[in-house]
Structure formats: structure tokens, C-alpha cells
PDB file of N, CA and C in Angstrom:
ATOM      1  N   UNK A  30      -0.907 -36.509  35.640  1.00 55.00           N
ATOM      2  CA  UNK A  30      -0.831 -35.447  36.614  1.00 55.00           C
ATOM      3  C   UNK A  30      -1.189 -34.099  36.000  1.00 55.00           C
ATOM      4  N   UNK A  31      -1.086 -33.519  35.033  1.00 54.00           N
ATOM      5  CA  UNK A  31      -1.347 -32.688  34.205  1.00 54.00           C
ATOM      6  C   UNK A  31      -2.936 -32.413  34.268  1.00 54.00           C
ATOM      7  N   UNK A  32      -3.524 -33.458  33.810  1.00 56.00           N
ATOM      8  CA  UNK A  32      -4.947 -33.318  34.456  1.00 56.00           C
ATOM      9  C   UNK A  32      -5.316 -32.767  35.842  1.00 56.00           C
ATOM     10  N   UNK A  33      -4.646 -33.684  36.898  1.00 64.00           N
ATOM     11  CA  UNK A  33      -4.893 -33.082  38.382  1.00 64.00           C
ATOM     12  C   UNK A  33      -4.730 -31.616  38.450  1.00 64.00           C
ATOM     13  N   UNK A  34      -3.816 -31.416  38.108  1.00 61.00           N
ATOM     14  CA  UNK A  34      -2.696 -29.304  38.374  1.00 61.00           C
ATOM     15  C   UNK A  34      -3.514 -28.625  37.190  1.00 61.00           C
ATOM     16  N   UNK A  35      -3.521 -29.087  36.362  1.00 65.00           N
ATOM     17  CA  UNK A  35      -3.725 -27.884  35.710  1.00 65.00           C
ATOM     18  C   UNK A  35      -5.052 -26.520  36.132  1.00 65.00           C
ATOM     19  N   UNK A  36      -5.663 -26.973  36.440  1.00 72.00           N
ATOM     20  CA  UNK A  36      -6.852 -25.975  37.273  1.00 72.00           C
ATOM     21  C   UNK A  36      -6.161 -25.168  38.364  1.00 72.00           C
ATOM     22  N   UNK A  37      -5.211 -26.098  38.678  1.00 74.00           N
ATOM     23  CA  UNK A  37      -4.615 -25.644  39.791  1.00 74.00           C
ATOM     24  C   UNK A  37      -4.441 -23.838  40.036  1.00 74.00           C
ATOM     25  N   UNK A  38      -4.083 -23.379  41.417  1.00 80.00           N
ATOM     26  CA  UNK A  38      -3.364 -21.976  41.717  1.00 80.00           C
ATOM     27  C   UNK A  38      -1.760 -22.305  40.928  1.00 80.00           C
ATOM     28  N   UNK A  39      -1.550 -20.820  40.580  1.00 79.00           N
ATOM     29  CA  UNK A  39      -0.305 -20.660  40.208  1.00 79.00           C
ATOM     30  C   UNK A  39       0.754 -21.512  41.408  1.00 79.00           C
ATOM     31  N   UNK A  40       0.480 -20.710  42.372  1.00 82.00           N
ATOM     32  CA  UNK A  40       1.198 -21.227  43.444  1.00 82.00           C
ATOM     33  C   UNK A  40       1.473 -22.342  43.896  1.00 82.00           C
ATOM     34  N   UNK A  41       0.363 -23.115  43.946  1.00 77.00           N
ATOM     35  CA  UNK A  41       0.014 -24.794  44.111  1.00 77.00           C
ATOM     36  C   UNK A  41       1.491 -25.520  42.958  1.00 77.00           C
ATOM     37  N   UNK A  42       0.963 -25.213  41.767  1.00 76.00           N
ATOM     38  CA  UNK A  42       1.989 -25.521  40.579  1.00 76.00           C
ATOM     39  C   UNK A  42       3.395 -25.029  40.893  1.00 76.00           C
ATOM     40  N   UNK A  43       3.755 -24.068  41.259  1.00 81.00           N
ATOM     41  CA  UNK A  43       5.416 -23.476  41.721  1.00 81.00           C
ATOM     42  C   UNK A  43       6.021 -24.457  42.524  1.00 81.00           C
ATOM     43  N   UNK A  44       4.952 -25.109  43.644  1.00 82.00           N
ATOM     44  CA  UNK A  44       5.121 -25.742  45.173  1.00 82.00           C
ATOM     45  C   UNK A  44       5.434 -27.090  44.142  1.00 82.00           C
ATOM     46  N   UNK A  45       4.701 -27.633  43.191  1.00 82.00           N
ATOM     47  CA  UNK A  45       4.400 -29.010  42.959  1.00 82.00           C
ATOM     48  C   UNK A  45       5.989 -29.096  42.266  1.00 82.00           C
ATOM     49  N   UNK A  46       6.266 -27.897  41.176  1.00 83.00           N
ATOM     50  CA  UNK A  46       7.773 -27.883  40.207  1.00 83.00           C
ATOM     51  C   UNK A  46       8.409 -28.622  40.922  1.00 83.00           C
ATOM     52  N   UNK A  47       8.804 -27.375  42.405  1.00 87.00           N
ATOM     53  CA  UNK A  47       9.902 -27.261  43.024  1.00 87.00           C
ATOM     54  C   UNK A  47      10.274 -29.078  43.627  1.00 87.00           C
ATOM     55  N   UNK A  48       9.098 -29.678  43.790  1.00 87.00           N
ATOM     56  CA  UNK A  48       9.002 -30.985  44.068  1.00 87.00           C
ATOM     57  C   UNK A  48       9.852 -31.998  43.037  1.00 87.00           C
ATOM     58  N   UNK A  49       9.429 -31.579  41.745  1.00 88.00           N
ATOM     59  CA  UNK A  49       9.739 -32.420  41.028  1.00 88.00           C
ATOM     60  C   UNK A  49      11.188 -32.208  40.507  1.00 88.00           C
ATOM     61  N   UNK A  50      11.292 -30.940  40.440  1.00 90.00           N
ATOM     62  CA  UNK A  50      12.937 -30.256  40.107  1.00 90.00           C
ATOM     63  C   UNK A  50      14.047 -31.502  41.511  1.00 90.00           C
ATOM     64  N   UNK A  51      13.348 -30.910  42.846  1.00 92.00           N
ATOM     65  CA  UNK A  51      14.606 -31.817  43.243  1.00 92.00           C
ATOM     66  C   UNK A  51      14.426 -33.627  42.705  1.00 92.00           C
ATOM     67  N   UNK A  52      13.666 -34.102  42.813  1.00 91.00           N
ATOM     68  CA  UNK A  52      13.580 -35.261  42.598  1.00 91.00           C
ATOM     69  C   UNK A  52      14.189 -35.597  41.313  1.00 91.00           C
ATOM     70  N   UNK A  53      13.762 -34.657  40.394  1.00 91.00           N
ATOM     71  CA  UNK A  53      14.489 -35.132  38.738  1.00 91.00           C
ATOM     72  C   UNK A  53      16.618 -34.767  39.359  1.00 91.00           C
ATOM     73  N   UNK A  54      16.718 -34.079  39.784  1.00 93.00           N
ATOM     74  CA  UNK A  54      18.136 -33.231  40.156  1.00 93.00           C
ATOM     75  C   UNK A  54      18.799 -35.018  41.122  1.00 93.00           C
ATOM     76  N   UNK A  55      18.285 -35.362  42.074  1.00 92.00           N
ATOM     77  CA  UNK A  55      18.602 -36.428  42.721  1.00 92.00           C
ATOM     78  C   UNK A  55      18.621 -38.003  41.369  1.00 92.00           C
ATOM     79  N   UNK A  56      17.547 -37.804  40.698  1.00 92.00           N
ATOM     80  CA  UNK A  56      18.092 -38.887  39.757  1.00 92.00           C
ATOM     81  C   UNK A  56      19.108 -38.827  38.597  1.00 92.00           C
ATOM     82  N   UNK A  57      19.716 -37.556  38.250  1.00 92.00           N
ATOM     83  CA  UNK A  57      20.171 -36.784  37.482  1.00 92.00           C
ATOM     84  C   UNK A  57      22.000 -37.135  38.021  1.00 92.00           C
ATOM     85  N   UNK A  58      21.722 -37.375  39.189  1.00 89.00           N
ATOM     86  CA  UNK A  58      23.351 -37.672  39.256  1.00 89.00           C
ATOM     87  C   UNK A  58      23.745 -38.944  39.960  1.00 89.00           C
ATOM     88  N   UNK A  59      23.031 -40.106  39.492  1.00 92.00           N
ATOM     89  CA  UNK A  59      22.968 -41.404  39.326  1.00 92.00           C
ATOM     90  C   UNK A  59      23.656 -41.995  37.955  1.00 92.00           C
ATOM     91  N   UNK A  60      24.222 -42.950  37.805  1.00 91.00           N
ATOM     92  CA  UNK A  60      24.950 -43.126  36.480  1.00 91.00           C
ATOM     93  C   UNK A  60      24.102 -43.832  35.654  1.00 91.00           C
ATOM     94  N   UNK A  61      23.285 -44.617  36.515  1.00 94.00           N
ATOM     95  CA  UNK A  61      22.520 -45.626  35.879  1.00 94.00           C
ATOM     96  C   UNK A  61      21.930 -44.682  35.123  1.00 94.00           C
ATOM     97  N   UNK A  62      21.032 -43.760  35.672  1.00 94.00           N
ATOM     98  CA  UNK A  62      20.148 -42.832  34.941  1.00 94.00           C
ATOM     99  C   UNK A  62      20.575 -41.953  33.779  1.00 94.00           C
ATOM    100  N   UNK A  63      21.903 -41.522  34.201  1.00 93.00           N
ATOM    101  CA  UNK A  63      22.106 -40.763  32.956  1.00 93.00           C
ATOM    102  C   UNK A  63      22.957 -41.555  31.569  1.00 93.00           C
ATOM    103  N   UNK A  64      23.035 -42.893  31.708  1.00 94.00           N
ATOM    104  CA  UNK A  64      23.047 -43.874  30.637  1.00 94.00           C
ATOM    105  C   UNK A  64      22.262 -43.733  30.228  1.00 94.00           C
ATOM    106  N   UNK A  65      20.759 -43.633  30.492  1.00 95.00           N
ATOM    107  CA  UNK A  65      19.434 -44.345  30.226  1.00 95.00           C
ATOM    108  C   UNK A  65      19.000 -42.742  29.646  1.00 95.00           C
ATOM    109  N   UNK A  66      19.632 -41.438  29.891  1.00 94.00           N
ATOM    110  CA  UNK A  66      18.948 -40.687  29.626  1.00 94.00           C
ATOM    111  C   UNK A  66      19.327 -40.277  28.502  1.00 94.00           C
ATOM    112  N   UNK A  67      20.872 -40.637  28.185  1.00 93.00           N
ATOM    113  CA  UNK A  67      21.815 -40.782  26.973  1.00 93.00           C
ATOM    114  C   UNK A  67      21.216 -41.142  25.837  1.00 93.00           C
ATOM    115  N   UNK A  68      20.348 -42.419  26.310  1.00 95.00           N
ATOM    116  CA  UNK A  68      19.881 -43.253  24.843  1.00 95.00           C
ATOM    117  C   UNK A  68      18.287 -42.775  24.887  1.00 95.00           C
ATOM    118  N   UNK A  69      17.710 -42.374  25.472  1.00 94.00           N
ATOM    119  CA  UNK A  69      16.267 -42.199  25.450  1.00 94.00           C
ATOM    120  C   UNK A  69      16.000 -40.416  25.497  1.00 94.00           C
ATOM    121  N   UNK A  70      16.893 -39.551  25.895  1.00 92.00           N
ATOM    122  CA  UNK A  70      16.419 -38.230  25.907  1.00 92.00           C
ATOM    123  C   UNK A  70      15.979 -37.806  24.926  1.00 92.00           C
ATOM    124  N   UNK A  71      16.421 -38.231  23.832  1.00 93.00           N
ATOM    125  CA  UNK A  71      16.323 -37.111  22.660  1.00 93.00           C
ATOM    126  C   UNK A  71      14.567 -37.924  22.096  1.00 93.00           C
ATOM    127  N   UNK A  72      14.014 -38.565  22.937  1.00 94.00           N
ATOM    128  CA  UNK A  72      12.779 -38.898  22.385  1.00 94.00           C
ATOM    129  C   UNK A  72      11.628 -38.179  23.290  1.00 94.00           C
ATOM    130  N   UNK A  73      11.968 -36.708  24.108  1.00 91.00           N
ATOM    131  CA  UNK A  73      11.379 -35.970  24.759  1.00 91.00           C
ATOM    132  C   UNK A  73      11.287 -34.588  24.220  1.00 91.00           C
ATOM    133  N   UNK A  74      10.294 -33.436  24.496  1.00 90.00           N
ATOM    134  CA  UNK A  74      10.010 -32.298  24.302  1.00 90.00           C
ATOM    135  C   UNK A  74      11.321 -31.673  24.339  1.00 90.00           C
ATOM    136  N   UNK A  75      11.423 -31.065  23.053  1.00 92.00           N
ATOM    137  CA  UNK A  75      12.984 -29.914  23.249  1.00 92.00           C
ATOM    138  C   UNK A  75      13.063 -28.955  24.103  1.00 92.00           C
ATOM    139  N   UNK A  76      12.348 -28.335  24.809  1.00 90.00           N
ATOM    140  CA  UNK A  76      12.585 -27.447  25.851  1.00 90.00           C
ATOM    141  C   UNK A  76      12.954 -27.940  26.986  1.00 90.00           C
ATOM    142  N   UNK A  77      12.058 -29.329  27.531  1.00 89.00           N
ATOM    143  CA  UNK A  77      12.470 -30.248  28.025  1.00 89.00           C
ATOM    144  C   UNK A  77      13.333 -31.001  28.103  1.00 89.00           C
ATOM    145  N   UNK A  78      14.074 -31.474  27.258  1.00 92.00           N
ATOM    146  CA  UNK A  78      15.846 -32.021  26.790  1.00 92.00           C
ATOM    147  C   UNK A  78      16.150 -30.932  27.190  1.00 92.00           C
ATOM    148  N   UNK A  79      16.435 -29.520  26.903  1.00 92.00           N
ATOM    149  CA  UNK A  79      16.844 -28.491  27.030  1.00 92.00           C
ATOM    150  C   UNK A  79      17.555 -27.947  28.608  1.00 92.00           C
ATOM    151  N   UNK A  80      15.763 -28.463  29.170  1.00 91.00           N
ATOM    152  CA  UNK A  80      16.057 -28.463  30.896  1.00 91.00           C
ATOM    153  C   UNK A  80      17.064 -29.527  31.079  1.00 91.00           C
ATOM    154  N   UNK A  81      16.985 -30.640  31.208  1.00 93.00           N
ATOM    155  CA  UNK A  81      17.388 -32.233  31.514  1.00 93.00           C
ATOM    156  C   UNK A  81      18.815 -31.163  30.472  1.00 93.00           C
ATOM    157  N   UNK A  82      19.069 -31.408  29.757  1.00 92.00           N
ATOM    158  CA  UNK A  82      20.636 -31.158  29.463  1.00 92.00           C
ATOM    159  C   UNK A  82      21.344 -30.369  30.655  1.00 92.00           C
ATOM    160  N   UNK A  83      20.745 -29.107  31.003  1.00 94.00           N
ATOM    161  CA  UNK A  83      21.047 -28.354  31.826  1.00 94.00           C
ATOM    162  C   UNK A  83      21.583 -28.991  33.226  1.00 94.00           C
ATOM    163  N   UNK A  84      20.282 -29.348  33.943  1.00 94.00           N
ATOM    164  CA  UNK A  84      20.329 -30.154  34.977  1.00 94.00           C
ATOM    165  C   UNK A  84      21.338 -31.296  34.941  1.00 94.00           C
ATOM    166  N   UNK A  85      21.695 -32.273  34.104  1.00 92.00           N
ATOM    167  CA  UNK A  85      22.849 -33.129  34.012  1.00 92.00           C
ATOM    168  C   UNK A  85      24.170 -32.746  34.028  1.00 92.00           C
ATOM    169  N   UNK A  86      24.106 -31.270  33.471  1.00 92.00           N
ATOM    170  CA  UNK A  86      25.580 -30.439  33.239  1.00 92.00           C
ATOM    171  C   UNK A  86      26.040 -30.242  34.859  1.00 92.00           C
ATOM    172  N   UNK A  87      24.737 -29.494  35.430  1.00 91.00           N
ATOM    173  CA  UNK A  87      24.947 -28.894  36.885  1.00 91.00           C
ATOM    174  C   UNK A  87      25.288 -30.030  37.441  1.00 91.00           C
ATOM    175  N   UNK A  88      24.573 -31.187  37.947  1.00 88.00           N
ATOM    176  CA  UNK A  88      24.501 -31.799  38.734  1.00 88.00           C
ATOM    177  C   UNK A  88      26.256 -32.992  38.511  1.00 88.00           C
ATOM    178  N   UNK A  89      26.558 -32.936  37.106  1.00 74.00           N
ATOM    179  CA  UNK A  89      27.885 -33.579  37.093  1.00 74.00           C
ATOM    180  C   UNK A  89      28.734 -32.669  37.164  1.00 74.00           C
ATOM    181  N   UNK A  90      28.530 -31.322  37.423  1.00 69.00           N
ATOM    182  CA  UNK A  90      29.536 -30.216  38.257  1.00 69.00           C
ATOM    183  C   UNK A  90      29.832 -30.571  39.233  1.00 69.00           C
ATOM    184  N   UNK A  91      28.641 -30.503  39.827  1.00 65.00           N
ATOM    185  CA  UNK A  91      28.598 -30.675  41.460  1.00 65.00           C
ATOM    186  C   UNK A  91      29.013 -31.600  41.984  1.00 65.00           C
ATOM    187  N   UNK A  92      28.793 -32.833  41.064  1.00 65.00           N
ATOM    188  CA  UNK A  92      29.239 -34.160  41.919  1.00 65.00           C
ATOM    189  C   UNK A  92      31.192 -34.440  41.620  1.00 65.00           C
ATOM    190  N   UNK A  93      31.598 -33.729  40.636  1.00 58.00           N
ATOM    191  CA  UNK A  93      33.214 -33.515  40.367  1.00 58.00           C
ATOM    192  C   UNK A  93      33.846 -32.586  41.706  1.00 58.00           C
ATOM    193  N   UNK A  94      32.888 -31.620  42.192  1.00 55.00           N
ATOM    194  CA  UNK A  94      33.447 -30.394  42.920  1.00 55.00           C
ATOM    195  C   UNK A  94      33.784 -31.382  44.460  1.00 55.00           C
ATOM    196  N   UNK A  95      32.140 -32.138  44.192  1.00 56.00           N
ATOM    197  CA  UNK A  95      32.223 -32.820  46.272  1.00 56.00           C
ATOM    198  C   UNK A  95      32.904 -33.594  46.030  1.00 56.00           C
ATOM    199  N   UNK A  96      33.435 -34.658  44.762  1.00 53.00           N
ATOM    200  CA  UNK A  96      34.539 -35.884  45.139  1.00 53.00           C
ATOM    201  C   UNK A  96      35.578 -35.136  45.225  1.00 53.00           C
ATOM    202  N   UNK A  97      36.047 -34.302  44.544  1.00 58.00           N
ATOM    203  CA  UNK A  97      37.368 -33.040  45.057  1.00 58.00           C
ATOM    204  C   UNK A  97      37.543 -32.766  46.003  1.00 58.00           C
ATOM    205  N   UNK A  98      36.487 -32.312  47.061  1.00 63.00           N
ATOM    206  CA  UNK A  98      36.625 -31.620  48.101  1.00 63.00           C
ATOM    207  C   UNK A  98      37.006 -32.829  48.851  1.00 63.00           C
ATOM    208  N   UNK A  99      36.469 -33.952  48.856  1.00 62.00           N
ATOM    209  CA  UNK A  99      36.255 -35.749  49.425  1.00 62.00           C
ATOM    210  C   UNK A  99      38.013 -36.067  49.295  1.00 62.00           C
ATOM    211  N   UNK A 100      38.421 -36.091  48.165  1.00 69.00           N
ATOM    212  CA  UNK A 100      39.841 -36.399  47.915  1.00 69.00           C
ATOM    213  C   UNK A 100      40.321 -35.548  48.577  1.00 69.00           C
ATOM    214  N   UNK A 101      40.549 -34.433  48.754  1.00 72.00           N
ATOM    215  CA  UNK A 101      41.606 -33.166  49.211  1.00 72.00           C
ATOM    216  C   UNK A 101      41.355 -32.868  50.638  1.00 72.00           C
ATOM    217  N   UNK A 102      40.158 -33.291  51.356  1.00 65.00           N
ATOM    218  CA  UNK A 102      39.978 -33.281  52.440  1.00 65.00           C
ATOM    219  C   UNK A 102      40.703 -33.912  53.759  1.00 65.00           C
TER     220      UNK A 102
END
């Protein structure tokens, strides 16, 4: 894909992120996945781990906050 975008408009590329941000964010708080990301992340770009650390932090926030709200509701 890198090939396809890169010529690309800035803009085109912002539109394409924002695509992939939710999609990585939706697999990100799957368990299966973040087993798998446990044993295989650290064989990715460090800025990239960097993101993906981030995103796993948020997204197992979020999913502690809604079973809270789920229980207490």
C-alpha cells in the first residue's frame, strides 16, 4: 500500500490514517490480538511499537471504564 499513497495528496493520506487508526484501535482491544501483539510487537518499527503501545494502553482504559459503567449500571 505504500506504493499506492505515497504520490498521494496530503489529504488523501490523513483520510486513508484515520481509516486505519480505527481499524488497528478495534483490533487493539481483542485479547486474542493483544497476546499475539505481546509476543510479536517488539519485531516492528520503534515509533511504531511506540504508537501500538499507546493505542493498547488507551483502548484497555476504555474497555475497564465501559465494563464499570456495565457492572454499576
Amino acid at each position: 500500500s505504500f506504493l499506492m499513497y505515497r504520490d498521494q495528496s496530503k489529504s488523501l493520506r490523513e483520510e486513508q490514517w484515520l481509516g486505519w487508526d480505527e481499524y488497528i484501535r478495534d483490533y487493539a482491544g481483542r485479547n486474542n490480538f493483544r497476546q499475539a501483539w505481546a509476543i510479536l510487537g517488539s519485531q516492528f518499527d520503534e515509533q511504531f511499537l511506540i504508537y501500538m503501545n499507546q493505542v493498547m494502553d488507551e483502548t484497555h482504559t476504555n474497555r475497564k471504564s465501559e465494563n464499570q459503567k456495565l457492572n454499576n449500571g
